Amino acid sequence: MLPAHRFTRSGATIAGEPLSGLVDARKVFALFGEGATVVLQGLHRSWPPLTRLVADLELTLGHPCQANAYLTPPGSQGFAVHSDSHDVFVFQTHGTKLWEVHGDEGAEEILMERGLSMYLPTGTPHAARAQDGASLHVTIGINQLTWHGTVRRALECALARMPDSHLPAGYLDDPALLSEGLAARLEEIADGIRLLDAADESVREIRRFLTSRPTRQPGGLLDVLAVRDLGPTSVVQRRHGHPCVLLPAKDSDRLTVLLGDRSLEVPGWLGPALEALRGPGEVRPVDLPIDDESAVVLCRRLVREGLLEVVG
């Protein structure tokens, strides 16, 4: 991994404001000519086909995903043998790369050609070298959410109820002061864990995931304009790959709508209309099972929030 100053500009400004991390194209060209691999990190943020793929994967798997691309000049190797802390899907899109993949029975060489894909489970040691020509491959990283993390977050709720009081003076000479106090507090935590509701903790995990995804709203500026003319017979549809999960409140007639990067609180009587809007296919406000005025207001809100897009 090269230091940033090797391929970025210094002293760049926009409107008088200094910029850092701006790529210097000529430095990149020179380094590529010397055998360096060009890594396009987070390509799903800027390349629409990968944006759609990553969004679909996140909804299907329930795990954060990302896409990177690696362009390697002929005969070069970007990284030494290493392993990743997440699952990886590799897609060869141009040229060829010879992969060295290590498993329980030793190393194996795999020649990846355009159109081939490969799955590398978490922790699989690997390296790749371009062959006679330049080689480009894309990786989809699956950053798994784990049972360990889920249980730890649930336990933190029980632990948070314990006062952060000091250890007793004299415990170094009398360890019983520490062991008895610790036993009592561990019993308190055990009681707190028994009171945890698995269903509530599951909803908490879903809410955490579906309010922390990046905003994915291509054409959002057009939506700002289109929503002004949205009427009862306008046609809308759910934006491809956009999350929408409805969570009913326990103690009130309200619904929480999880939209990936945020949540909305709405009256429960909007539930049937929301179910219709979160499904596939095109919908008109006038066809929703609520009055036309409320339907138009709801659709306009959901267009602004990114769930819906105006068709045509």
mmCIF file of C-alpha atoms in Angstrom:
data_model
loop_
_atom_site.group_PDB
_atom_site.id
_atom_site.type_symbol
_atom_site.label_atom_id
_atom_site.label_comp_id
_atom_site.label_asym_id
_atom_site.label_seq_id
_atom_site.Cartn_x
_atom_site.Cartn_y
_atom_site.Cartn_z
ATOM 1 C CA MET A 1 0.000 0.000 0.000
ATOM 2 C CA LEU A 2 1.595 3.262 -1.149
ATOM 3 C CA PRO A 3 1.427 6.390 1.032
ATOM 4 C CA ALA A 4 -1.166 8.900 -0.153
ATOM 5 C CA HIS A 5 1.370 11.577 -1.076
ATOM 6 C CA ARG A 6 2.701 9.299 -3.829
ATOM 7 C CA PHE A 7 -0.520 9.615 -5.860
ATOM 8 C CA THR A 8 -2.291 12.766 -4.610
ATOM 9 C CA ARG A 9 -1.883 16.480 -5.196
ATOM 10 C CA SER A 10 -0.871 19.052 -2.646
ATOM 11 C CA GLY A 11 -2.020 22.649 -2.564
ATOM 12 C CA ALA A 12 -5.290 22.022 -4.406
ATOM 13 C CA THR A 13 -8.202 24.374 -3.657
ATOM 14 C CA ILE A 14 -11.836 24.889 -4.707
ATOM 15 C CA ALA A 15 -13.329 28.341 -4.210
ATOM 16 C CA GLY A 16 -10.351 29.163 -2.044
ATOM 17 C CA GLU A 17 -10.913 26.196 0.294
ATOM 18 C CA PRO A 18 -8.005 23.723 0.607
ATOM 19 C CA LEU A 19 -8.581 20.125 -0.525
ATOM 20 C CA SER A 20 -6.742 17.023 0.591
ATOM 21 C CA GLY A 21 -6.632 13.552 -0.908
ATOM 22 C CA LEU A 22 -7.200 14.762 -4.479
ATOM 23 C CA VAL A 23 -5.820 12.159 -6.899
ATOM 24 C CA ASP A 24 -3.034 13.324 -9.223
ATOM 25 C CA ALA A 25 -3.718 11.528 -12.510
ATOM 26 C CA ARG A 26 -0.144 11.835 -13.812
ATOM 27 C CA LYS A 27 1.265 10.291 -10.640
ATOM 28 C CA VAL A 28 -1.217 7.415 -10.977
ATOM 29 C CA PHE A 29 -0.230 6.845 -14.615
ATOM 30 C CA ALA A 30 3.458 6.737 -13.699
ATOM 31 C CA LEU A 31 2.946 4.359 -10.777
ATOM 32 C CA PHE A 32 0.758 2.073 -12.898
ATOM 33 C CA GLY A 33 3.530 1.988 -15.488
ATOM 34 C CA GLU A 34 5.947 0.927 -12.753
ATOM 35 C CA GLY A 35 3.723 -2.009 -11.767
ATOM 36 C CA ALA A 36 1.425 -0.553 -9.124
ATOM 37 C CA THR A 37 -2.177 -1.753 -8.831
ATOM 38 C CA VAL A 38 -4.899 0.895 -8.982
ATOM 39 C CA VAL A 39 -7.536 0.224 -6.295
ATOM 40 C CA LEU A 40 -10.964 1.832 -6.641
ATOM 41 C CA GLN A 41 -12.337 1.635 -3.112
ATOM 42 C CA GLY A 42 -16.078 1.767 -2.497
ATOM 43 C CA LEU A 43 -16.935 1.670 -6.200
ATOM 44 C CA HIS A 44 -20.561 0.886 -5.315
ATOM 45 C CA ARG A 45 -20.895 4.518 -4.246
ATOM 46 C CA SER A 46 -20.322 5.812 -7.773
ATOM 47 C CA TRP A 47 -20.991 3.012 -10.310
ATOM 48 C CA PRO A 48 -24.792 2.450 -10.634
ATOM 49 C CA PRO A 49 -24.665 -1.287 -11.561
ATOM 50 C CA LEU A 50 -22.620 -2.019 -8.442
ATOM 51 C CA THR A 51 -24.834 0.282 -6.382
ATOM 52 C CA ARG A 52 -27.851 -1.824 -7.377
ATOM 53 C CA LEU A 53 -26.029 -5.110 -6.792
ATOM 54 C CA VAL A 54 -24.806 -4.110 -3.334
ATOM 55 C CA ALA A 55 -28.259 -2.801 -2.373
ATOM 56 C CA ASP A 56 -29.880 -6.087 -3.435
ATOM 57 C CA LEU A 57 -27.266 -8.131 -1.581
ATOM 58 C CA GLU A 58 -27.729 -6.154 1.632
ATOM 59 C CA LEU A 59 -31.504 -6.652 1.529
ATOM 60 C CA THR A 60 -31.133 -10.368 0.774
ATOM 61 C CA LEU A 61 -28.310 -11.197 3.188
ATOM 62 C CA GLY A 62 -28.864 -8.673 5.972
ATOM 63 C CA HIS A 63 -25.127 -7.912 6.091
ATOM 64 C CA PRO A 64 -23.257 -4.725 5.063
ATOM 65 C CA CYS A 65 -21.637 -5.095 1.625
ATOM 66 C CA GLN A 66 -19.104 -3.137 -0.407
ATOM 67 C CA ALA A 67 -17.478 -3.289 -3.833
ATOM 68 C CA ASN A 68 -13.859 -2.560 -4.798
ATOM 69 C CA ALA A 69 -12.069 -2.854 -8.141
ATOM 70 C CA TYR A 70 -8.406 -3.740 -8.733
ATOM 71 C CA LEU A 71 -6.604 -2.820 -11.974
ATOM 72 C CA THR A 72 -3.184 -4.487 -12.220
ATOM 73 C CA PRO A 73 -0.626 -3.976 -15.020
ATOM 74 C CA PRO A 74 0.779 -6.997 -16.891
ATOM 75 C CA GLY A 75 2.863 -9.393 -14.808
ATOM 76 C CA SER A 76 2.338 -7.489 -11.550
ATOM 77 C CA GLN A 77 0.920 -8.449 -8.179
ATOM 78 C CA GLY A 78 -0.984 -5.937 -6.068
ATOM 79 C CA PHE A 79 -0.674 -7.574 -2.643
ATOM 80 C CA ALA A 80 1.354 -10.319 -1.019
ATOM 81 C CA VAL A 81 -0.458 -13.358 0.376
ATOM 82 C CA HIS A 82 -3.027 -12.075 2.857
ATOM 83 C CA SER A 83 -6.468 -12.864 4.248
ATOM 84 C CA ASP A 84 -9.568 -10.719 4.722
ATOM 85 C CA SER A 85 -11.784 -10.400 7.773
ATOM 86 C CA HIS A 86 -14.905 -10.782 5.631
ATOM 87 C CA ASP A 87 -16.272 -13.034 2.891
ATOM 88 C CA VAL A 88 -15.255 -12.045 -0.647
ATOM 89 C CA PHE A 89 -16.767 -12.713 -4.055
ATOM 90 C CA VAL A 90 -14.321 -12.093 -6.910
ATOM 91 C CA PHE A 91 -15.493 -11.228 -10.442
ATOM 92 C CA GLN A 92 -12.909 -11.149 -13.227
ATOM 93 C CA THR A 93 -14.003 -8.455 -15.700
ATOM 94 C CA HIS A 94 -10.946 -7.944 -17.948
ATOM 95 C CA GLY A 95 -7.777 -9.872 -18.703
ATOM 96 C CA THR A 96 -6.579 -12.759 -16.551
ATOM 97 C CA LYS A 97 -5.206 -13.178 -13.026
ATOM 98 C CA LEU A 98 -3.492 -16.208 -11.544
ATOM 99 C CA TRP A 99 -4.689 -16.636 -7.964
ATOM 100 C CA GLU A 100 -2.813 -18.431 -5.233
ATOM 101 C CA VAL A 101 -5.427 -19.661 -2.759
ATOM 102 C CA HIS A 102 -4.426 -21.447 0.459
ATOM 103 C CA GLY A 103 -6.587 -24.068 2.148
ATOM 104 C CA ASP A 104 -6.288 -26.938 4.598
ATOM 105 C CA GLU A 105 -4.480 -29.051 2.000
ATOM 106 C CA GLY A 106 -2.031 -26.364 0.912
ATOM 107 C CA ALA A 107 -1.971 -23.771 -1.861
ATOM 108 C CA GLU A 108 -3.827 -24.076 -5.160
ATOM 109 C CA GLU A 109 -3.403 -21.977 -8.314
ATOM 110 C CA ILE A 110 -6.557 -20.785 -10.053
ATOM 111 C CA LEU A 111 -6.527 -18.900 -13.352
ATOM 112 C CA MET A 112 -9.343 -16.369 -13.411
ATOM 113 C CA GLU A 113 -10.491 -15.295 -16.867
ATOM 114 C CA ARG A 114 -13.076 -12.728 -17.856
ATOM 115 C CA GLY A 115 -16.562 -13.837 -16.800
ATOM 116 C CA LEU A 116 -15.418 -16.168 -14.021
ATOM 117 C CA SER A 117 -16.185 -15.653 -10.343
ATOM 118 C CA MET A 118 -14.768 -17.100 -7.147
ATOM 119 C CA TYR A 119 -15.829 -17.194 -3.488
ATOM 120 C CA LEU A 120 -13.274 -16.730 -0.704
ATOM 121 C CA PRO A 121 -14.601 -17.398 2.817
ATOM 122 C CA THR A 122 -13.435 -15.196 5.676
ATOM 123 C CA GLY A 123 -9.775 -15.771 6.557
ATOM 124 C CA THR A 124 -8.767 -17.531 3.318
ATOM 125 C CA PRO A 125 -5.107 -16.635 2.504
ATOM 126 C CA HIS A 126 -4.727 -15.541 -1.111
ATOM 127 C CA ALA A 127 -2.761 -13.467 -3.619
ATOM 128 C CA ALA A 128 -3.220 -12.694 -7.319
ATOM 129 C CA ARG A 129 -0.894 -11.821 -10.208
ATOM 130 C CA ALA A 130 -1.852 -10.415 -13.608
ATOM 131 C CA GLN A 131 -0.679 -12.432 -16.603
ATOM 132 C CA ASP A 132 0.318 -11.190 -20.060
ATOM 133 C CA GLY A 133 -2.034 -8.206 -20.138
ATOM 134 C CA ALA A 134 -3.630 -5.761 -17.756
ATOM 135 C CA SER A 135 -6.158 -7.351 -15.445
ATOM 136 C CA LEU A 136 -9.252 -5.922 -13.752
ATOM 137 C CA HIS A 137 -11.347 -7.677 -11.139
ATOM 138 C CA VAL A 138 -14.122 -6.543 -8.821
ATOM 139 C CA THR A 139 -14.571 -7.832 -5.288
ATOM 140 C CA ILE A 140 -17.804 -7.827 -3.329
ATOM 141 C CA GLY A 141 -17.037 -7.855 0.390
ATOM 142 C CA ILE A 142 -19.663 -9.229 2.801
ATOM 143 C CA ASN A 143 -18.989 -7.683 6.218
ATOM 144 C CA GLN A 144 -20.846 -10.199 8.356
ATOM 145 C CA LEU A 145 -22.882 -9.297 11.359
ATOM 146 C CA THR A 146 -22.245 -12.045 13.906
ATOM 147 C CA TRP A 147 -23.995 -13.747 16.809
ATOM 148 C CA HIS A 148 -21.124 -12.555 18.999
ATOM 149 C CA GLY A 149 -21.836 -8.937 18.144
ATOM 150 C CA THR A 150 -25.594 -9.325 18.502
ATOM 151 C CA VAL A 151 -25.305 -11.006 21.906
ATOM 152 C CA ARG A 152 -22.708 -8.453 23.046
ATOM 153 C CA ARG A 153 -25.037 -5.558 22.189
ATOM 154 C CA ALA A 154 -27.889 -7.251 24.068
ATOM 155 C CA LEU A 155 -25.666 -7.786 27.119
ATOM 156 C CA GLU A 156 -24.572 -4.157 27.043
ATOM 157 C CA CYS A 157 -28.181 -3.191 27.739
ATOM 158 C CA ALA A 158 -28.179 -5.325 30.897
ATOM 159 C CA LEU A 159 -24.722 -4.098 31.929
ATOM 160 C CA ALA A 160 -25.715 -0.451 31.488
ATOM 161 C CA ARG A 161 -28.165 -0.757 34.402
ATOM 162 C CA MET A 162 -25.340 -1.472 36.865
ATOM 163 C CA PRO A 163 -24.051 1.582 38.809
ATOM 164 C CA ASP A 164 -20.409 2.384 38.074
ATOM 165 C CA SER A 165 -19.422 2.449 41.750
ATOM 166 C CA HIS A 166 -15.864 2.073 43.093
ATOM 167 C CA LEU A 167 -14.235 -1.152 44.278
ATOM 168 C CA PRO A 168 -14.072 -1.370 48.083
ATOM 169 C CA ALA A 169 -10.959 -0.130 49.866
ATOM 170 C CA GLY A 170 -8.819 -2.900 51.295
ATOM 171 C CA TYR A 171 -9.651 -5.577 48.706
ATOM 172 C CA LEU A 172 -5.933 -6.134 48.009
ATOM 173 C CA ASP A 173 -5.436 -7.447 51.563
ATOM 174 C CA ASP A 174 -8.868 -9.066 51.775
ATOM 175 C CA PRO A 175 -9.786 -10.624 48.383
ATOM 176 C CA ALA A 176 -13.154 -11.733 49.814
ATOM 177 C CA LEU A 177 -14.289 -8.098 49.618
ATOM 178 C CA LEU A 178 -13.795 -8.294 45.870
ATOM 179 C CA SER A 179 -15.114 -11.812 45.287
ATOM 180 C CA GLU A 180 -18.290 -11.291 47.329
ATOM 181 C CA GLY A 181 -19.039 -7.981 45.670
ATOM 182 C CA LEU A 182 -18.324 -9.404 42.234
ATOM 183 C CA ALA A 183 -20.561 -12.415 42.884
ATOM 184 C CA ALA A 184 -23.431 -10.134 43.852
ATOM 185 C CA ARG A 185 -23.047 -8.005 40.742
ATOM 186 C CA LEU A 186 -22.727 -10.999 38.423
ATOM 187 C CA GLU A 187 -25.982 -12.267 39.898
ATOM 188 C CA GLU A 188 -27.570 -8.892 39.160
ATOM 189 C CA ILE A 189 -26.401 -9.124 35.541
ATOM 190 C CA ALA A 190 -27.710 -12.693 35.299
ATOM 191 C CA ASP A 191 -31.105 -11.484 36.523
ATOM 192 C CA GLY A 192 -30.990 -8.687 33.944
ATOM 193 C CA ILE A 193 -30.172 -11.140 31.154
ATOM 194 C CA ARG A 194 -33.145 -13.312 32.125
ATOM 195 C CA LEU A 195 -35.372 -10.265 31.706
ATOM 196 C CA LEU A 196 -34.134 -9.592 28.159
ATOM 197 C CA ASP A 197 -36.772 -10.217 25.502
ATOM 198 C CA ALA A 198 -35.307 -11.931 22.409
ATOM 199 C CA ALA A 199 -38.035 -10.486 20.192
ATOM 200 C CA ASP A 200 -37.322 -6.945 21.394
ATOM 201 C CA GLU A 201 -33.576 -7.401 20.920
ATOM 202 C CA SER A 202 -34.169 -8.765 17.406
ATOM 203 C CA VAL A 203 -36.211 -5.704 16.494
ATOM 204 C CA ARG A 204 -33.446 -3.532 17.936
ATOM 205 C CA GLU A 205 -30.900 -5.244 15.638
ATOM 206 C CA ILE A 206 -33.132 -4.820 12.583
ATOM 207 C CA ARG A 207 -33.700 -1.175 13.435
ATOM 208 C CA ARG A 208 -29.961 -0.607 13.927
ATOM 209 C CA PHE A 209 -29.113 -2.108 10.530
ATOM 210 C CA LEU A 210 -31.958 -0.470 8.587
ATOM 211 C CA THR A 211 -31.209 3.031 9.833
ATOM 212 C CA SER A 212 -27.448 2.949 9.195
ATOM 213 C CA ARG A 213 -27.200 2.216 5.464
ATOM 214 C CA PRO A 214 -25.933 4.952 3.103
ATOM 215 C CA THR A 215 -28.492 7.037 1.220
ATOM 216 C CA ARG A 216 -29.139 5.536 -2.210
ATOM 217 C CA GLN A 217 -31.369 7.893 -4.145
ATOM 218 C CA PRO A 218 -30.229 8.352 -7.755
ATOM 219 C CA GLY A 219 -32.201 11.122 -9.402
ATOM 220 C CA GLY A 220 -33.036 12.646 -6.038
ATOM 221 C CA LEU A 221 -32.869 16.192 -7.379
ATOM 222 C CA LEU A 222 -35.394 15.259 -10.064
ATOM 223 C CA ASP A 223 -37.625 13.839 -7.330
ATOM 224 C CA VAL A 224 -37.653 17.239 -5.628
ATOM 225 C CA LEU A 225 -39.139 18.704 -8.810
ATOM 226 C CA ALA A 226 -41.442 15.807 -9.726
ATOM 227 C CA VAL A 227 -43.087 15.602 -6.300
ATOM 228 C CA ARG A 228 -44.648 19.046 -6.787
ATOM 229 C CA ASP A 229 -46.868 17.746 -9.595
ATOM 230 C CA LEU A 230 -47.656 14.373 -8.004
ATOM 231 C CA GLY A 231 -51.438 13.897 -7.932
ATOM 232 C CA PRO A 232 -54.001 11.132 -7.367
ATOM 233 C CA THR A 233 -53.423 9.533 -10.774
ATOM 234 C CA SER A 234 -49.628 9.878 -10.872
ATOM 235 C CA VAL A 235 -47.748 6.589 -11.107
ATOM 236 C CA VAL A 236 -45.122 5.711 -8.500
ATOM 237 C CA GLN A 237 -43.104 2.628 -7.682
ATOM 238 C CA ARG A 238 -40.739 1.471 -4.978
ATOM 239 C CA ARG A 239 -37.157 2.401 -5.730
ATOM 240 C CA HIS A 240 -35.123 -0.681 -6.671
ATOM 241 C CA GLY A 241 -33.207 -2.173 -3.761
ATOM 242 C CA HIS A 242 -34.548 0.358 -1.249
ATOM 243 C CA PRO A 243 -35.304 -1.100 2.205
ATOM 244 C CA CYS A 244 -38.766 -0.746 3.702
ATOM 245 C CA VAL A 245 -39.660 -2.637 6.879
ATOM 246 C CA LEU A 246 -42.753 -1.864 8.958
ATOM 247 C CA LEU A 247 -42.550 -2.279 12.733
ATOM 248 C CA PRO A 248 -45.772 -1.890 14.737
ATOM 249 C CA ALA A 249 -45.436 -0.154 18.100
ATOM 250 C CA LYS A 250 -46.214 -2.275 21.168
ATOM 251 C CA ASP A 251 -48.176 0.265 23.179
ATOM 252 C CA SER A 252 -49.711 2.571 20.572
ATOM 253 C CA ASP A 253 -51.393 2.552 17.199
ATOM 254 C CA ARG A 254 -48.253 3.729 15.411
ATOM 255 C CA LEU A 255 -45.925 2.257 12.826
ATOM 256 C CA THR A 256 -42.184 2.686 12.448
ATOM 257 C CA VAL A 257 -41.047 2.629 8.823
ATOM 258 C CA LEU A 258 -37.378 1.651 8.437
ATOM 259 C CA LEU A 259 -35.955 3.062 5.202
ATOM 260 C CA GLY A 260 -32.284 2.071 5.342
ATOM 261 C CA ASP A 261 -30.765 5.396 6.305
ATOM 262 C CA ARG A 262 -33.577 6.660 8.542
ATOM 263 C CA SER A 263 -36.911 5.807 10.117
ATOM 264 C CA LEU A 264 -40.371 7.397 10.063
ATOM 265 C CA GLU A 265 -43.153 7.293 12.646
ATOM 266 C CA VAL A 266 -46.635 7.207 11.063
ATOM 267 C CA PRO A 267 -50.211 6.441 12.202
ATOM 268 C CA GLY A 268 -51.078 2.754 12.194
ATOM 269 C CA TRP A 269 -54.054 3.237 9.850
ATOM 270 C CA LEU A 270 -51.566 3.886 7.030
ATOM 271 C CA GLY A 271 -50.373 0.263 7.283
ATOM 272 C CA PRO A 272 -52.425 -1.174 4.370
ATOM 273 C CA ALA A 273 -51.370 1.691 2.090
ATOM 274 C CA LEU A 274 -47.713 1.237 3.050
ATOM 275 C CA GLU A 275 -47.943 -2.499 2.383
ATOM 276 C CA ALA A 276 -49.206 -1.706 -1.122
ATOM 277 C CA LEU A 277 -46.456 0.839 -1.745
ATOM 278 C CA ARG A 278 -43.614 -1.390 -0.501
ATOM 279 C CA GLY A 279 -44.581 -4.179 -2.872
ATOM 280 C CA PRO A 280 -43.417 -4.618 -6.475
ATOM 281 C CA GLY A 281 -45.060 -2.927 -9.427
ATOM 282 C CA GLU A 282 -46.490 0.477 -10.188
ATOM 283 C CA VAL A 283 -49.114 2.128 -7.975
ATOM 284 C CA ARG A 284 -51.323 5.221 -8.213
ATOM 285 C CA PRO A 285 -52.297 7.127 -5.074
ATOM 286 C CA VAL A 286 -55.953 6.879 -6.077
ATOM 287 C CA ASP A 287 -55.716 3.070 -5.878
ATOM 288 C CA LEU A 288 -54.490 3.000 -2.271
ATOM 289 C CA PRO A 289 -56.956 1.919 0.465
ATOM 290 C CA ILE A 290 -57.110 5.411 2.004
ATOM 291 C CA ASP A 291 -58.688 8.683 0.925
ATOM 292 C CA ASP A 292 -57.147 10.408 -2.097
ATOM 293 C CA GLU A 293 -55.830 13.435 -0.211
ATOM 294 C CA SER A 294 -54.037 11.293 2.369
ATOM 295 C CA ALA A 295 -52.723 9.018 -0.389
ATOM 296 C CA VAL A 296 -51.171 11.941 -2.268
ATOM 297 C CA VAL A 297 -49.601 13.331 0.922
ATOM 298 C CA LEU A 298 -48.179 9.889 1.781
ATOM 299 C CA CYS A 299 -46.753 9.308 -1.704
ATOM 300 C CA ARG A 300 -45.184 12.756 -1.814
ATOM 301 C CA ARG A 301 -43.554 12.110 1.561
ATOM 302 C CA LEU A 302 -42.195 8.729 0.484
ATOM 303 C CA VAL A 303 -40.813 10.187 -2.752
ATOM 304 C CA ARG A 304 -38.972 12.831 -0.735
ATOM 305 C CA GLU A 305 -37.731 10.131 1.660
ATOM 306 C CA GLY A 306 -36.360 8.086 -1.246
ATOM 307 C CA LEU A 307 -38.581 4.991 -1.010
ATOM 308 C CA LEU A 308 -40.694 5.837 -4.062
ATOM 309 C CA GLU A 309 -39.877 7.282 -7.468
ATOM 310 C CA VAL A 310 -42.278 8.894 -9.906
ATOM 311 C CA VAL A 311 -42.628 6.795 -13.056
ATOM 312 C CA GLY A 312 -42.188 8.796 -16.244
#
